[in-house]
Amino acid sequence: MEHRLEIETMGKIKVVGPQKAYGEITISGSKNSALPILAATLLTDEEIILHNIPNLADVNTMIEILENAGKKVSWEESSLIIKAHSNINSVLPYGPVRRMRASFNVLGPLTIRNGYAKVALPGGCSIGVRPVNFHLEGLKKLGIESKIEHGFTHSKYTRTPEKVHVSLPFPSVGATEHLITTAVLLENTETIITNCAQEPEIVDLCNFLISMGARIEGHGTSNIKIYGVEKLYGTEYKIIPDRIEAGTYAILGAVLGEKIILNNVIEDHIFSLLDIFEKMGVNYKMEKNTLTIEGISRLELSPVDVETATFPGFPTDLQPQLMALLSLIPGRSSITENVFKTRFNHVDELNRMGAKIFVEGNTAIITGVTKLSGAPLEATDLRASAALLIASLIADGETIINNVDHIFRGYEKLFEKLEKMNLKIEYSE
Ligand code: UD1
């Protein structure tokens, strides 16, 4: 069955609050696993079947890129079947790559497959400066020389090194994934990546690559070792649940839940959030893969000081949503943003609703208020949209969130899931 979802308009959401959430939903497959795994399907011409793929705008952008690169991709419910359609094409059009940063991860695999590649420099969420220097410096060590001209990266595979050591200046998720996905197909090359990212999505990517025949050790730690192989094969693989979607709904439950039940949640993946819930006094229970959150008066919750960090620390992708919650907790909380130091687009919008948040450097000081009030708002990026949605559901009166379509990049079946939690919103284009 063909079913696609792409962002073409900038819609708005009308919410009348305050509302109460009660109901049960199942968390979808992880967007941030699906994207690098889809990019890695370029490493083989054999058939790949992927299960638990969320039908999101970003996933469809990656599918468009794969199709441009010579793949035939079809949906079967929440599975994707990926086959070779023509020879690999390593010169990609500007549009889809510019639209989404994760698309840059095709550069290395395409260069290895064809000896050269031309790929646009990526765009993505407007959450701060997002350079690709770690990617290009790492690829250079792997034997890929790149130059940037007219907004495109032109890359050439120049040599096969025997041993490569890349030490990342910061444990970048994208650079770690890009370098792994490139190194696996460098026959006779042993690659060590130190200070690499340890996110569950990296482990998922490595498990997927191993199922294709790759030789990788140390994934999930800060040192990964890769022994390049000559060929990778077709496979069938199920990706992990989306920890950021789970965390978003968990925070929503803590703000306005009577009782919400989230299925398909991996405790180890959201441990840092549960730890914060513990400190705040949020009433939650984690049993097997089900997280239940029961309402408790916000007046009984305690303020917290939080710092975003790479995994296993608290994820930057839940920072805006947590800030919406903390804006209503009595006392003084703080959030220090260590990953994208200027990721505070949502602060002005929350303040327009009556929140008291003050940003100093990369720290937001949040003084809890007793209520938020509905207001016209602008959504600027994916997770800011989610934070504003949470705030609007708890605020008194009507909120209109303009430019809200960013949210479809990361929340599959959003309206269906909100309805299952008995939350009412109106969407219009
Ligand atoms: C990924 C996630 C994104 C998440 C982020 C941090 C995907 C598709 N996206 O993004 O949702 O917010 O991890 O957890 O998985 N940096 C450089 N040079 C580089 C690369 C990164 O300076 O070449 C810096 C960035 O500007 C940022 C930090 O490193 O300050 C972390 O970025 P990175 O981990 O690379 O984020 P993404 O992979 O883009």
XYZ file of C-alpha atoms and ligand atoms in Angstrom:
468
model
C 0.000 0.000 0.000
C 1.373 3.444 -0.927
C 0.778 6.070 1.705
C 2.896 9.148 2.080
C 2.896 12.197 4.195
C 4.874 15.236 3.177
C 4.910 18.816 4.343
C 3.622 21.107 1.631
C 1.633 23.652 3.588
C 2.147 25.381 6.892
C -0.981 24.611 8.858
C -2.211 25.749 12.231
C -3.709 24.096 15.254
C -6.449 25.544 17.417
C -6.592 24.289 20.987
C -9.012 25.243 23.723
C -7.751 24.465 27.206
C -7.356 23.371 29.830
C -7.904 19.725 28.943
C -7.316 16.418 30.735
C -5.587 13.431 29.152
C -6.717 9.864 29.780
C -6.222 6.886 27.517
C -3.715 4.456 26.065
C -1.447 4.688 23.014
C 1.403 2.753 21.431
C 4.674 4.486 20.640
C 5.787 4.347 16.989
C 9.144 3.319 15.542
C 12.051 5.692 16.045
C 12.470 8.459 13.457
C 16.113 8.963 14.363
C 16.798 5.246 13.908
C 14.819 4.977 10.698
C 16.687 7.815 8.956
C 20.294 6.563 9.269
C 19.163 2.978 8.693
C 17.423 4.012 5.485
C 20.586 5.839 4.382
C 22.558 2.652 5.072
C 20.369 0.638 2.695
C 22.466 2.245 -0.076
C 25.284 -0.104 0.940
C 23.713 -3.081 -0.849
C 21.730 -3.872 -3.998
C 19.956 -6.737 -2.251
C 16.429 -6.465 -0.860
C 15.941 -4.965 2.583
C 12.763 -5.132 4.620
C 12.396 -2.757 7.559
C 9.636 -3.052 10.145
C 8.196 -0.511 12.581
C 8.995 2.474 10.360
C 7.040 5.632 11.275
C 5.271 7.309 8.357
C 6.649 10.797 8.888
C 7.562 13.673 6.606
C 11.302 13.179 7.307
C 11.102 9.463 6.535
C 9.414 10.252 3.223
C 12.139 12.778 2.452
C 14.723 10.027 2.978
C 12.690 7.699 0.741
C 12.722 10.379 -1.967
C 16.513 10.533 -1.640
C 16.823 6.748 -1.919
C 14.617 6.791 -5.022
C 16.818 9.461 -6.563
C 19.811 7.277 -5.760
C 18.340 4.299 -7.640
C 16.153 2.434 -5.127
C 12.548 1.334 -5.396
C 10.825 1.778 -2.041
C 7.320 0.630 -1.127
C 5.252 0.702 2.059
C 3.415 -2.329 3.455
C 1.588 -1.048 6.519
C 4.445 0.123 8.767
C 7.120 -1.804 6.865
C 9.302 -0.647 3.997
C 10.584 -2.849 1.192
C 13.682 -1.463 -0.464
C 15.016 -2.904 -3.717
C 17.576 -1.850 -6.298
C 15.829 -0.225 -9.240
C 18.761 0.981 -11.309
C 22.493 1.510 -10.850
C 23.401 3.623 -7.843
C 23.205 7.312 -8.725
C 25.500 9.354 -6.512
C 24.606 12.830 -7.778
C 21.542 13.920 -5.853
C 19.173 16.839 -6.464
C 19.206 19.812 -4.098
C 15.609 19.691 -2.771
C 15.238 16.658 -0.493
C 18.779 16.796 0.911
C 18.518 20.487 1.770
C 15.205 19.800 3.543
C 16.627 17.489 6.179
C 19.990 17.281 7.888
C 19.973 13.503 8.365
C 20.046 13.131 4.578
C 23.737 14.098 4.582
C 24.470 10.566 5.844
C 24.121 9.259 2.283
C 27.295 11.076 1.187
C 29.807 8.514 2.527
C 27.974 5.362 1.362
C 27.353 6.858 -2.102
C 31.002 7.859 -2.459
C 32.148 4.372 -1.494
C 29.701 2.744 -3.912
C 30.472 4.934 -6.945
C 33.873 6.452 -6.197
C 32.393 9.959 -6.134
C 29.238 11.766 -4.995
C 27.638 15.177 -5.175
C 25.180 15.956 -2.379
C 23.737 19.294 -1.201
C 24.751 20.671 2.169
C 21.910 19.850 4.559
C 19.276 22.012 6.216
C 17.038 20.813 9.061
C 15.346 22.190 12.154
C 16.235 25.795 13.021
C 17.669 24.976 16.446
C 21.063 26.593 16.037
C 24.173 26.320 13.909
C 24.595 22.797 12.611
C 27.893 22.385 10.790
C 29.147 19.178 9.132
C 32.871 19.607 9.809
C 33.114 16.447 11.949
C 31.553 14.460 9.124
C 33.927 15.803 6.461
C 37.062 15.561 8.623
C 36.176 11.966 9.567
C 35.417 11.017 5.949
C 38.788 12.448 4.944
C 40.531 10.055 7.317
C 38.523 7.246 5.720
C 39.960 8.211 2.314
C 37.179 10.502 1.063
C 38.230 13.993 -0.014
C 35.474 16.599 -0.210
C 35.155 20.152 -1.414
C 32.181 22.453 -1.056
C 31.099 24.442 -4.094
C 27.859 26.320 -4.728
C 26.127 24.697 -1.752
C 27.036 21.152 -2.768
C 29.598 18.741 -1.339
C 31.660 17.041 -4.036
C 33.349 13.952 -2.643
C 35.867 11.527 -4.131
C 37.153 8.247 -2.820
C 40.922 8.551 -3.111
C 42.611 5.716 -1.205
C 42.052 2.734 1.075
C 43.778 3.274 4.403
C 44.664 0.193 6.457
C 44.039 1.672 9.881
C 42.012 4.750 10.704
C 41.505 6.466 14.029
C 38.895 9.207 14.216
C 38.516 11.017 17.520
C 35.392 13.136 17.410
C 35.694 16.592 19.058
C 32.116 16.114 20.357
C 30.098 12.870 20.380
C 27.968 13.922 17.406
C 25.140 11.508 16.633
C 25.079 12.257 12.906
C 28.859 12.149 12.447
C 29.135 8.864 14.383
C 26.417 7.317 12.214
C 27.858 8.691 8.989
C 31.365 7.415 9.707
C 30.144 3.963 10.771
C 27.962 3.668 7.667
C 30.939 4.545 5.484
C 33.604 2.475 7.252
C 31.659 -0.811 7.160
C 32.205 -1.140 3.408
C 35.895 -0.212 3.378
C 37.373 -3.637 2.752
C 40.654 -4.284 4.592
C 40.327 -1.101 6.638
C 40.141 -1.210 10.417
C 38.481 1.918 11.790
C 38.344 3.062 15.383
C 36.055 5.943 16.301
C 36.633 7.373 19.766
C 34.467 9.841 21.680
C 31.603 8.637 19.520
C 27.928 8.995 20.381
C 26.273 6.188 22.362
C 22.611 6.901 21.624
C 20.237 3.918 21.287
C 19.768 4.903 17.632
C 23.499 4.299 17.043
C 23.192 0.849 18.584
C 20.141 0.196 16.393
C 22.018 1.281 13.264
C 24.947 -0.992 14.173
C 22.658 -3.960 14.847
C 21.042 -3.364 11.461
C 24.439 -3.182 9.738
C 25.590 -6.342 11.532
C 22.457 -8.081 10.226
C 23.675 -7.073 6.721
C 27.064 -8.690 7.380
C 29.034 -5.758 8.825
C 31.720 -6.328 11.466
C 31.335 -3.815 14.291
C 32.381 -3.904 17.949
C 31.769 -1.556 20.857
C 28.507 0.070 19.738
C 26.760 1.600 22.722
C 30.136 2.659 24.173
C 32.293 5.658 23.321
C 34.773 3.551 21.282
C 33.596 1.742 18.182
C 35.741 -0.568 16.077
C 34.810 -1.466 12.514
C 36.456 -4.047 10.283
C 35.468 -3.167 6.717
C 33.990 -5.942 4.566
C 33.819 -6.367 0.791
C 30.071 -6.756 0.527
C 26.904 -6.282 2.557
C 23.728 -8.282 2.064
C 19.954 -7.971 2.149
C 18.235 -8.286 5.534
C 14.979 -7.939 7.451
C 15.083 -5.755 10.548
C 12.732 -4.163 13.093
C 13.694 -0.768 14.458
C 13.397 0.396 18.071
C 10.523 2.518 19.455
C 10.885 6.285 19.412
C 12.176 7.405 22.824
C 11.562 11.081 22.035
C 7.939 10.450 21.083
C 7.568 8.389 24.278
C 9.185 11.146 26.346
C 6.976 13.820 24.804
C 3.775 11.964 25.660
C 5.133 11.126 29.111
C 5.690 14.840 29.767
C 2.237 15.597 28.382
C 0.880 12.996 30.827
C 2.738 14.619 33.719
C 1.231 18.013 32.824
C -2.343 17.025 32.144
C -2.800 13.343 32.676
C -5.510 11.764 34.730
C -4.045 8.460 33.636
C -2.200 7.774 30.430
C -0.670 4.478 29.385
C 2.169 4.375 26.865
C 2.994 1.006 25.295
C 6.202 0.079 23.465
C 8.529 2.120 25.683
C 12.071 0.923 26.492
C 12.917 1.981 30.045
C 16.681 2.156 29.473
C 16.117 4.591 26.617
C 14.183 7.129 28.681
C 15.876 6.579 31.998
C 17.156 10.170 32.221
C 13.586 11.493 31.950
C 12.270 9.016 34.520
C 15.061 10.120 36.833
C 13.857 13.733 36.518
C 10.258 12.594 37.093
C 11.445 10.868 40.249
C 13.062 14.080 41.527
C 9.951 16.109 40.668
C 7.562 13.659 42.281
C 5.698 12.682 39.100
C 3.552 9.628 39.678
C 4.732 7.052 37.122
C 5.075 3.306 36.877
C 7.220 1.410 34.410
C 6.285 -2.237 33.911
C 7.803 -4.303 31.131
C 7.495 -1.976 28.144
C 4.548 0.030 29.451
C 4.805 3.413 31.108
C 1.801 4.639 33.097
C 1.524 8.203 34.338
C -1.187 9.191 36.766
C -2.209 12.752 37.420
C -0.974 14.518 40.490
C -1.568 18.166 41.283
C 1.190 20.275 39.787
C 1.357 22.133 43.092
C 2.762 18.974 44.675
C 5.618 18.670 42.175
C 9.105 20.009 42.896
C 11.270 22.182 40.667
C 14.459 20.680 39.198
C 17.767 21.696 37.640
C 18.400 19.848 34.408
C 21.267 19.765 31.908
C 20.945 18.322 28.432
C 23.705 15.955 27.404
C 24.483 13.174 25.002
C 23.070 9.741 25.884
C 22.692 8.494 28.615
C 22.141 12.125 29.701
C 18.884 14.032 29.289
C 18.189 14.521 25.549
C 18.088 17.966 23.976
C 15.115 16.733 21.930
C 12.977 16.676 25.101
C 14.225 19.999 26.448
C 11.439 22.255 25.039
C 8.697 19.866 26.171
C 10.164 19.605 29.696
C 10.381 23.393 29.828
C 6.633 23.623 29.145
C 6.048 21.358 32.163
C 8.529 23.161 34.431
C 6.929 26.522 33.629
C 3.986 25.365 35.763
C 5.846 23.835 38.717
C 6.047 26.080 41.801
C 9.548 27.343 42.552
C 12.617 27.896 40.438
C 13.833 25.336 37.903
C 16.622 25.592 35.375
C 17.579 23.918 32.142
C 21.102 24.193 30.743
C 21.335 23.328 27.054
C 24.705 21.722 26.318
C 24.052 20.160 22.908
C 22.521 23.001 20.838
C 23.445 25.969 22.992
C 20.920 28.382 21.465
C 17.960 26.008 21.298
C 15.486 28.338 23.014
C 13.072 29.299 20.205
C 10.149 28.164 22.331
C 10.948 30.458 25.275
C 9.427 33.658 23.881
C 6.302 31.768 22.871
C 5.894 30.181 26.328
C 6.429 33.611 27.895
C 3.663 34.998 25.659
C 1.395 32.488 27.384
C 2.375 33.846 30.793
C 5.373 31.657 31.617
C 8.291 33.274 33.435
C 11.429 32.064 31.692
C 14.635 34.012 31.487
C 17.566 32.877 29.329
C 21.112 33.639 30.350
C 23.794 32.171 28.088
C 22.791 28.570 27.519
C 20.701 28.327 30.690
C 16.989 28.989 31.030
C 15.789 29.956 34.514
C 12.158 29.023 34.944
C 10.001 30.473 37.712
C 6.847 28.404 37.977
C 3.523 30.181 37.416
C 0.089 28.963 38.479
C -1.412 29.048 35.007
C -0.721 29.710 31.336
C -3.188 31.538 29.124
C -4.043 30.773 25.494
C -2.403 33.013 22.873
C -1.545 33.091 19.154
C 1.860 31.381 18.782
C 4.494 30.611 16.140
C 6.091 27.173 15.999
C 9.687 27.309 14.798
C 10.856 23.703 14.806
C 9.784 20.153 15.507
C 10.279 19.852 19.275
C 9.299 23.478 19.933
C 5.989 22.648 18.221
C 5.508 19.739 20.618
C 6.273 21.971 23.612
C 3.751 24.580 22.468
C 1.132 21.910 21.900
C 1.589 20.645 25.479
C 1.434 24.212 26.828
C -1.686 25.041 24.809
C -3.524 21.977 26.117
C -2.997 23.093 29.702
C -3.488 26.843 29.121
C -6.744 28.644 29.844
C -8.666 29.610 26.703
C -7.863 29.473 23.011
C -4.409 29.035 21.496
C -3.612 29.079 17.784
C -0.218 27.550 16.915
C 0.837 28.792 13.484
C 3.380 27.007 11.253
C 2.737 23.868 13.244
C 3.517 21.411 10.422
C 7.060 20.953 11.739
C 5.396 18.601 14.204
C 4.628 16.055 11.468
C 8.368 15.531 11.027
C 8.459 13.673 14.327
C 5.035 12.568 15.606
C 3.350 9.788 13.674
C -0.457 9.604 13.775
C -0.497 12.660 16.027
C -4.223 13.389 15.782
C -5.153 9.736 16.249
C -2.960 9.445 19.342
C -4.251 12.685 20.888
C -7.804 11.492 20.289
C -6.994 8.207 22.039
C -5.936 10.295 25.031
C -9.232 12.213 24.784
C -7.511 15.443 23.769
C -9.210 17.709 21.254
C -7.415 19.916 18.776
C -8.498 21.407 15.445
C -6.085 21.487 12.531
C -6.465 23.693 9.463
C -4.215 24.459 6.504
C 20.812 14.200 15.998
C 19.316 14.045 16.003
C 18.661 15.265 16.617
C 19.253 15.539 18.007
C 20.768 15.568 17.964
C 21.401 15.643 19.343
C 18.861 12.658 14.080
C 18.282 12.539 12.732
N 18.853 13.866 14.653
O 21.102 15.351 15.211
O 17.260 15.019 16.723
O 18.791 16.780 18.474
O 21.283 14.379 17.334
O 21.007 14.558 20.106
O 19.285 11.689 14.661
N 28.346 19.387 15.451
C 29.416 20.066 14.908
N 29.948 19.598 13.748
C 29.459 18.483 13.096
C 28.367 17.801 13.681
C 27.831 18.279 14.857
O 29.890 21.072 15.447
O 29.999 18.103 12.042
C 27.739 19.895 16.722
C 26.314 20.406 16.501
O 26.305 21.730 16.038
C 25.717 20.249 17.878
C 26.404 18.986 18.403
O 27.567 18.807 17.607
O 26.026 21.323 18.685
C 25.540 17.754 18.346
O 25.029 17.563 17.056
P 24.749 16.107 16.473
O 24.849 15.109 17.562
O 25.606 15.918 15.275
O 23.243 16.240 16.014
P 22.582 15.619 14.718
O 23.217 14.310 14.386
O 22.503 16.647 13.667
